[in-house]
Coordinates of C-alpha atoms in Angstrom, one line a residue:
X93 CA 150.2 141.8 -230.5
X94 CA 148.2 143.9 -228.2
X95 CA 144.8 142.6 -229.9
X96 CA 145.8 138.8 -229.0
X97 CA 146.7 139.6 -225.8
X98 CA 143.0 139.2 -224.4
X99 CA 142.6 136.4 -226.6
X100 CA 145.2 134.2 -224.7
X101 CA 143.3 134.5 -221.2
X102 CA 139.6 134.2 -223.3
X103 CA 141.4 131.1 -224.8
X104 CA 142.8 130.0 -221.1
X105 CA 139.2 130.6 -219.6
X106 CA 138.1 128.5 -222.1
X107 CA 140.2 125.8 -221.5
X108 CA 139.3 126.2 -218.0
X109 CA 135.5 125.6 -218.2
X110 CA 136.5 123.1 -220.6
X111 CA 138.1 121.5 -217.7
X112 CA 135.7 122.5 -215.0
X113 CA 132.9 120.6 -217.5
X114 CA 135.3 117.4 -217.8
X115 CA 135.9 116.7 -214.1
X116 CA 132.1 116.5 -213.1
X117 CA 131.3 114.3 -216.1
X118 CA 133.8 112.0 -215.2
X119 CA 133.2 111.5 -211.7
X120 CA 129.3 110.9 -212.6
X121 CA 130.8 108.1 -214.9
X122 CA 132.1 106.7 -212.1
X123 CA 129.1 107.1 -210.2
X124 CA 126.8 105.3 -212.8
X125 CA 129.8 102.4 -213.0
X126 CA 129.2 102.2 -209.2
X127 CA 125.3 102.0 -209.3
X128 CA 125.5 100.0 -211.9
X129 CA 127.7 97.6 -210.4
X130 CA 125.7 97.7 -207.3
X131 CA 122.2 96.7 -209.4
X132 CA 124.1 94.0 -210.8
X133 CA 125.4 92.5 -207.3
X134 CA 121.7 92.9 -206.0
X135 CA 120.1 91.4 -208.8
X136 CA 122.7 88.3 -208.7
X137 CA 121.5 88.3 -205.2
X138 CA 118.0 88.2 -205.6
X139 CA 118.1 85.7 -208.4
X140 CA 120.2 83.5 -206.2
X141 CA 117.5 84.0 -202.7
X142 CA 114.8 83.1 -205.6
X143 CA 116.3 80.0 -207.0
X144 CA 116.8 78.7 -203.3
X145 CA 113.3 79.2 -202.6
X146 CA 112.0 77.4 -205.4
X147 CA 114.2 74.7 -204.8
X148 CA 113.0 74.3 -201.2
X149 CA 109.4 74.5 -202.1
X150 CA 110.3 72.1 -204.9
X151 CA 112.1 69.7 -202.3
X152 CA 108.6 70.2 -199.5
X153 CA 106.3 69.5 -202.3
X154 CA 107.8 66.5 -203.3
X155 CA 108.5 65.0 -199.8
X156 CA 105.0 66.1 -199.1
X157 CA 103.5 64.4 -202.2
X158 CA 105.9 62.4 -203.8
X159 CA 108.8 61.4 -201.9
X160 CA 110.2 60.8 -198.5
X161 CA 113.5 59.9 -197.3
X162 CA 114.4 57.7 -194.8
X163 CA 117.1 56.3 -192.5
X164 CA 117.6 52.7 -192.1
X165 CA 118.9 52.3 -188.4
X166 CA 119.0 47.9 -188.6
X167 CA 120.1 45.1 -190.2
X168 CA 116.2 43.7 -190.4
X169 CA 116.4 43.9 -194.7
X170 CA 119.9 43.0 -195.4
X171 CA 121.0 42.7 -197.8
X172 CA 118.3 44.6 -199.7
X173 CA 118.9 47.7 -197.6
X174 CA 121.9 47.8 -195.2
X175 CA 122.0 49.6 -191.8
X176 CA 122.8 53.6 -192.2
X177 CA 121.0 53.6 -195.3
X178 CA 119.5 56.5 -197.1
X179 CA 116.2 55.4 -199.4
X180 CA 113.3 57.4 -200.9
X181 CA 110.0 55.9 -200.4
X182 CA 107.2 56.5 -203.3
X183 CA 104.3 58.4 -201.4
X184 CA 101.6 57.6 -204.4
X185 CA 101.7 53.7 -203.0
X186 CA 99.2 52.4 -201.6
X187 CA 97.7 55.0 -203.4
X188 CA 96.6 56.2 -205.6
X189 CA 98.9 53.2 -207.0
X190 CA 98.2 49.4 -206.0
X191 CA 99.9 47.9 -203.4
X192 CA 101.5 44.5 -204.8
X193 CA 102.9 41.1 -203.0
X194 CA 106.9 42.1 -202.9
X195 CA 106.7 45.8 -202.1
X196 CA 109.4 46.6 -199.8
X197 CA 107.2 49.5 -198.0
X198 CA 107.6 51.6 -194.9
X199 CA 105.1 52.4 -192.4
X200 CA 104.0 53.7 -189.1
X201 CA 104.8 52.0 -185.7
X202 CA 101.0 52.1 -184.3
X203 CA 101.6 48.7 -182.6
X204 CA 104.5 49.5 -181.0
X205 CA 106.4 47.0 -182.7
X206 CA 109.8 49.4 -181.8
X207 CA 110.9 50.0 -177.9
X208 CA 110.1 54.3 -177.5
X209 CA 112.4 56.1 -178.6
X210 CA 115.3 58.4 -176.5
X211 CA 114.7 62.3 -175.8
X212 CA 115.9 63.8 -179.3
X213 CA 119.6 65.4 -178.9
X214 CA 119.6 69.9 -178.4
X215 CA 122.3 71.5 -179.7
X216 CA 123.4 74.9 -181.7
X217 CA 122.8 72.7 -185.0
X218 CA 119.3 71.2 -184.5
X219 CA 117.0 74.1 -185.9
X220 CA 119.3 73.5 -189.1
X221 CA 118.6 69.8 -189.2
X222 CA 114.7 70.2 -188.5
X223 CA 114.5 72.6 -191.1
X224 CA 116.6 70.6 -193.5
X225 CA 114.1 67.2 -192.4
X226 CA 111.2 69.6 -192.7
X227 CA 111.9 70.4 -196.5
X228 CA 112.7 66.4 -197.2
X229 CA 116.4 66.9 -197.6
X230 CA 116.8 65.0 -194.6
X231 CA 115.4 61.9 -193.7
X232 CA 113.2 61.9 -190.9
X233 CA 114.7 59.8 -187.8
X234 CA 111.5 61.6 -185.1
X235 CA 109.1 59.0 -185.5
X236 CA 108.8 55.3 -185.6
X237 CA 108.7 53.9 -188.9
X238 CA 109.2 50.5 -190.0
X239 CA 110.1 48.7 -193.4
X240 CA 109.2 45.1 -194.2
X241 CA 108.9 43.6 -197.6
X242 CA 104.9 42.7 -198.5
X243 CA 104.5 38.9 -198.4
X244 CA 101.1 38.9 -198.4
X245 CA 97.9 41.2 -199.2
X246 CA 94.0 41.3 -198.3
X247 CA 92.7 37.8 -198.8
X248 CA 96.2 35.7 -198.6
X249 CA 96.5 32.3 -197.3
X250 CA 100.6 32.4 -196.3
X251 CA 102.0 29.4 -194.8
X252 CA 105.2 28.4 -193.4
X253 CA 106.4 26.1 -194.9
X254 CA 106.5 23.4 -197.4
X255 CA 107.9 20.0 -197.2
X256 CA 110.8 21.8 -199.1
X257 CA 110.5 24.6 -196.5
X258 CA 109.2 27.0 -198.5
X259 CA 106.2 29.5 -197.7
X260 CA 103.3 29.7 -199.8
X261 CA 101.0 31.8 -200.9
X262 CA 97.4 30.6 -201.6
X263 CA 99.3 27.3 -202.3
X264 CA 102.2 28.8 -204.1
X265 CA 105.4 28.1 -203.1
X266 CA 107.9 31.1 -203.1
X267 CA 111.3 31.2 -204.2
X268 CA 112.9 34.6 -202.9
X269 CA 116.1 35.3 -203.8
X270 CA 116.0 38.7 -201.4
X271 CA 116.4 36.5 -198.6
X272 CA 119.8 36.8 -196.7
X273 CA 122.4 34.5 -197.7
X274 CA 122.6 31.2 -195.4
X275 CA 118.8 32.1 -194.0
X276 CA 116.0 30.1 -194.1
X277 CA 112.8 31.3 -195.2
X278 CA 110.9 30.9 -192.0
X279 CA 112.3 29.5 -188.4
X280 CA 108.9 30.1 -186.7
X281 CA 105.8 28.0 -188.1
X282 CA 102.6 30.2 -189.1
X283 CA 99.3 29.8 -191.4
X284 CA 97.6 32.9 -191.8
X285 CA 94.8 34.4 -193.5
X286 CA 95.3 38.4 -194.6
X287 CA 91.7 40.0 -193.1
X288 CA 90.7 43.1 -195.6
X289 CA 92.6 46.2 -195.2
X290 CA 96.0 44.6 -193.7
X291 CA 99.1 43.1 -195.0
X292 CA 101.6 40.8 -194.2
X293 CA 105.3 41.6 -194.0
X294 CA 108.9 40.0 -193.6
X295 CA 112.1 40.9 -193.4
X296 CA 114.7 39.6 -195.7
X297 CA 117.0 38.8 -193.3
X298 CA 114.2 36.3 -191.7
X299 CA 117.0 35.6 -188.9
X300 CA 117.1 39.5 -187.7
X301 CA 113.5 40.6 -188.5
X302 CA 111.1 41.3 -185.7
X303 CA 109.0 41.1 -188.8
X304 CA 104.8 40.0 -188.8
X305 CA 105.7 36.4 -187.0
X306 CA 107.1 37.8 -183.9
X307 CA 103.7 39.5 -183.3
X308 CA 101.4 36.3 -184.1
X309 CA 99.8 36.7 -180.3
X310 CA 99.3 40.5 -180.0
X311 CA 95.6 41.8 -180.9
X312 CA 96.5 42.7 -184.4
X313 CA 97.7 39.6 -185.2
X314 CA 101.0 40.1 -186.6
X315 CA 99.0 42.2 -189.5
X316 CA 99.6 45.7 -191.1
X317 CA 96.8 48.4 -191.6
X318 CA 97.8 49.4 -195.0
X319 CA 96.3 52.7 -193.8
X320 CA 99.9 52.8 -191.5
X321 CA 102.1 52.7 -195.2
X322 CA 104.1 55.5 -196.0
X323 CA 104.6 54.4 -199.2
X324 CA 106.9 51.9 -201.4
X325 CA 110.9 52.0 -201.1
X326 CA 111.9 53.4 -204.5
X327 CA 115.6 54.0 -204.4
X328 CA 118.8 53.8 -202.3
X329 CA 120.0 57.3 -202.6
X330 CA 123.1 56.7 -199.9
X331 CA 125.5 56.1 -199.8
X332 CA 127.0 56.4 -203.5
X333 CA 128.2 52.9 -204.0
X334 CA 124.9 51.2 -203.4
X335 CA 122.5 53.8 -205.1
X336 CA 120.2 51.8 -207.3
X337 CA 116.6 50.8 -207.4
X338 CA 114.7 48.5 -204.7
X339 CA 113.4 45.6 -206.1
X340 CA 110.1 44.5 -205.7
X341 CA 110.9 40.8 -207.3
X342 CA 107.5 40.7 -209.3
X343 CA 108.4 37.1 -211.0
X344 CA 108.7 35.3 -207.2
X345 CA 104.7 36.4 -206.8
X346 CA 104.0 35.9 -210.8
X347 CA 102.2 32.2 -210.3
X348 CA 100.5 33.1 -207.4
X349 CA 96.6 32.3 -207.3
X350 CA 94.1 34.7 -206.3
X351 CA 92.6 33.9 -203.3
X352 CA 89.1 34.2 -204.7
X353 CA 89.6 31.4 -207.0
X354 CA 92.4 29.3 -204.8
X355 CA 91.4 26.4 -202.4
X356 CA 94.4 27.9 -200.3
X357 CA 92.8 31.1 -200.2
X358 CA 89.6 29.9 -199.4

């Protein structure tokens, strides 16, 4: 009895470092759950900060090179494109891709075609919407653009109108569906001849469209640079219930001479 009486304590101090051991270890458990946890919220973090960066250098290098949007603020293209509409204009026409007769294309006011435009709103929210219109996932509403459908390109006799009052195109007669329902093709009379580097535009809705005709008598002559193009109107992105493509109507320019070879032309 007396020989087991050390033992017990020995046994008890035993226990106790046991114990001592146990409560460090599990506290440094907790520790590495808390780290670990910790790592994983950062790297969650940092994966998300990356993939928003990508996708806003994506979204620059696309409006840079590929696409921009725009706003439509009239009713100059109805019904093609309808006012407070959002559309994505292809930046690789006029180049590297060919213009064609029926483009619907945007381009820069340089002959102050549009009245000047009012001082640009500040508020808490505009560095957001700059950076947003910077990037491309805005459409850019700071500088005067226009958009007029291509009626006709370098070389182009186009005439209003036939005895069936139609216009032509190096004696082609045009039958354009696009217009706006209950509009004529042409109220104001005009024969034309498209000098080299320019292009001549219309509005669908030939009623509403301060379009090439209204500036017959300025210096340019009611003609386009086609160095002022933005590019070709691709797509109605907004909103949702008129998203589709934006037709170029190919088969109303199909028959039409070229003016090398047309009497028209010439």
């Amino acid at each position: 009895m007396a020989q087991n009486d050390p033992e017990e304590p020995g046994q008890s101090a035993g226990s106790g470092m046991h114990d001592a051991h146990a409560a460090p270890a599990h506290a440094a458990g907790k520790n590495r759950d808390s780290h670990g946890k910790n790592r994983g919220f950062a790297g969650w973090l940092r994966e998300v900060a990356t993939i928003i960066v990508i996708a806003l250098l994506l979204s620059f290098l696309i409006k840079t090179f590929l696409f921009r949007a725009f706003y439509i603020p009239s009713g100059s293209m109805e019904e093609t494109l309808e006012i407070n509409d959002r559309i994505f204009v292809n930046l690789l026409v006029p180049e590297p891709f060919d213009l064609e007769r029926g483009d619907v294309v945007v381009f820069e006011d340089t002959k102050d075609w549009l009245p000047e435009l009012p001082p640009a709103a500040e508020g808490p929210g505009t560095w957001v919407r700059e950076a947003l219109t910077f990037v491309g996932l805005l459409p850019d509403t700071s500088e005067q653009h226009l958009v007029k459908r291509v009626i006709g390109t370098e070389g182009d006799r186009v005439v209003c109108c036939d005895a069936d009052g139609r216009i032509t195109v190096n004696g082609e007669p045009l039958n354009e569906p696009y217009i706006y329902p209950g509009a004529r093709p042409s109220d104001t009379p005009f024969d034309v001849v498209v000098p080299e580097g320019k292009v001549w535009v219309m509005g669908d809705h030939r009623n509403a469209s301060a379009d090439s005709r209204e500036h017959l008598q300025d210096t340019s002559g009611g003609f386009i640079d086609v160095e002022d193009i933005e590019g070709k109107a691709a797509v109605t992105a907004w909103p949702l219930n008129r998203a589709g493509f934006v037709g170029s109507y190919p088969e109303v320019f199909e028959n039409v001479p070229d003016p090398s070879t047309s009497p028209a032309g010439q």
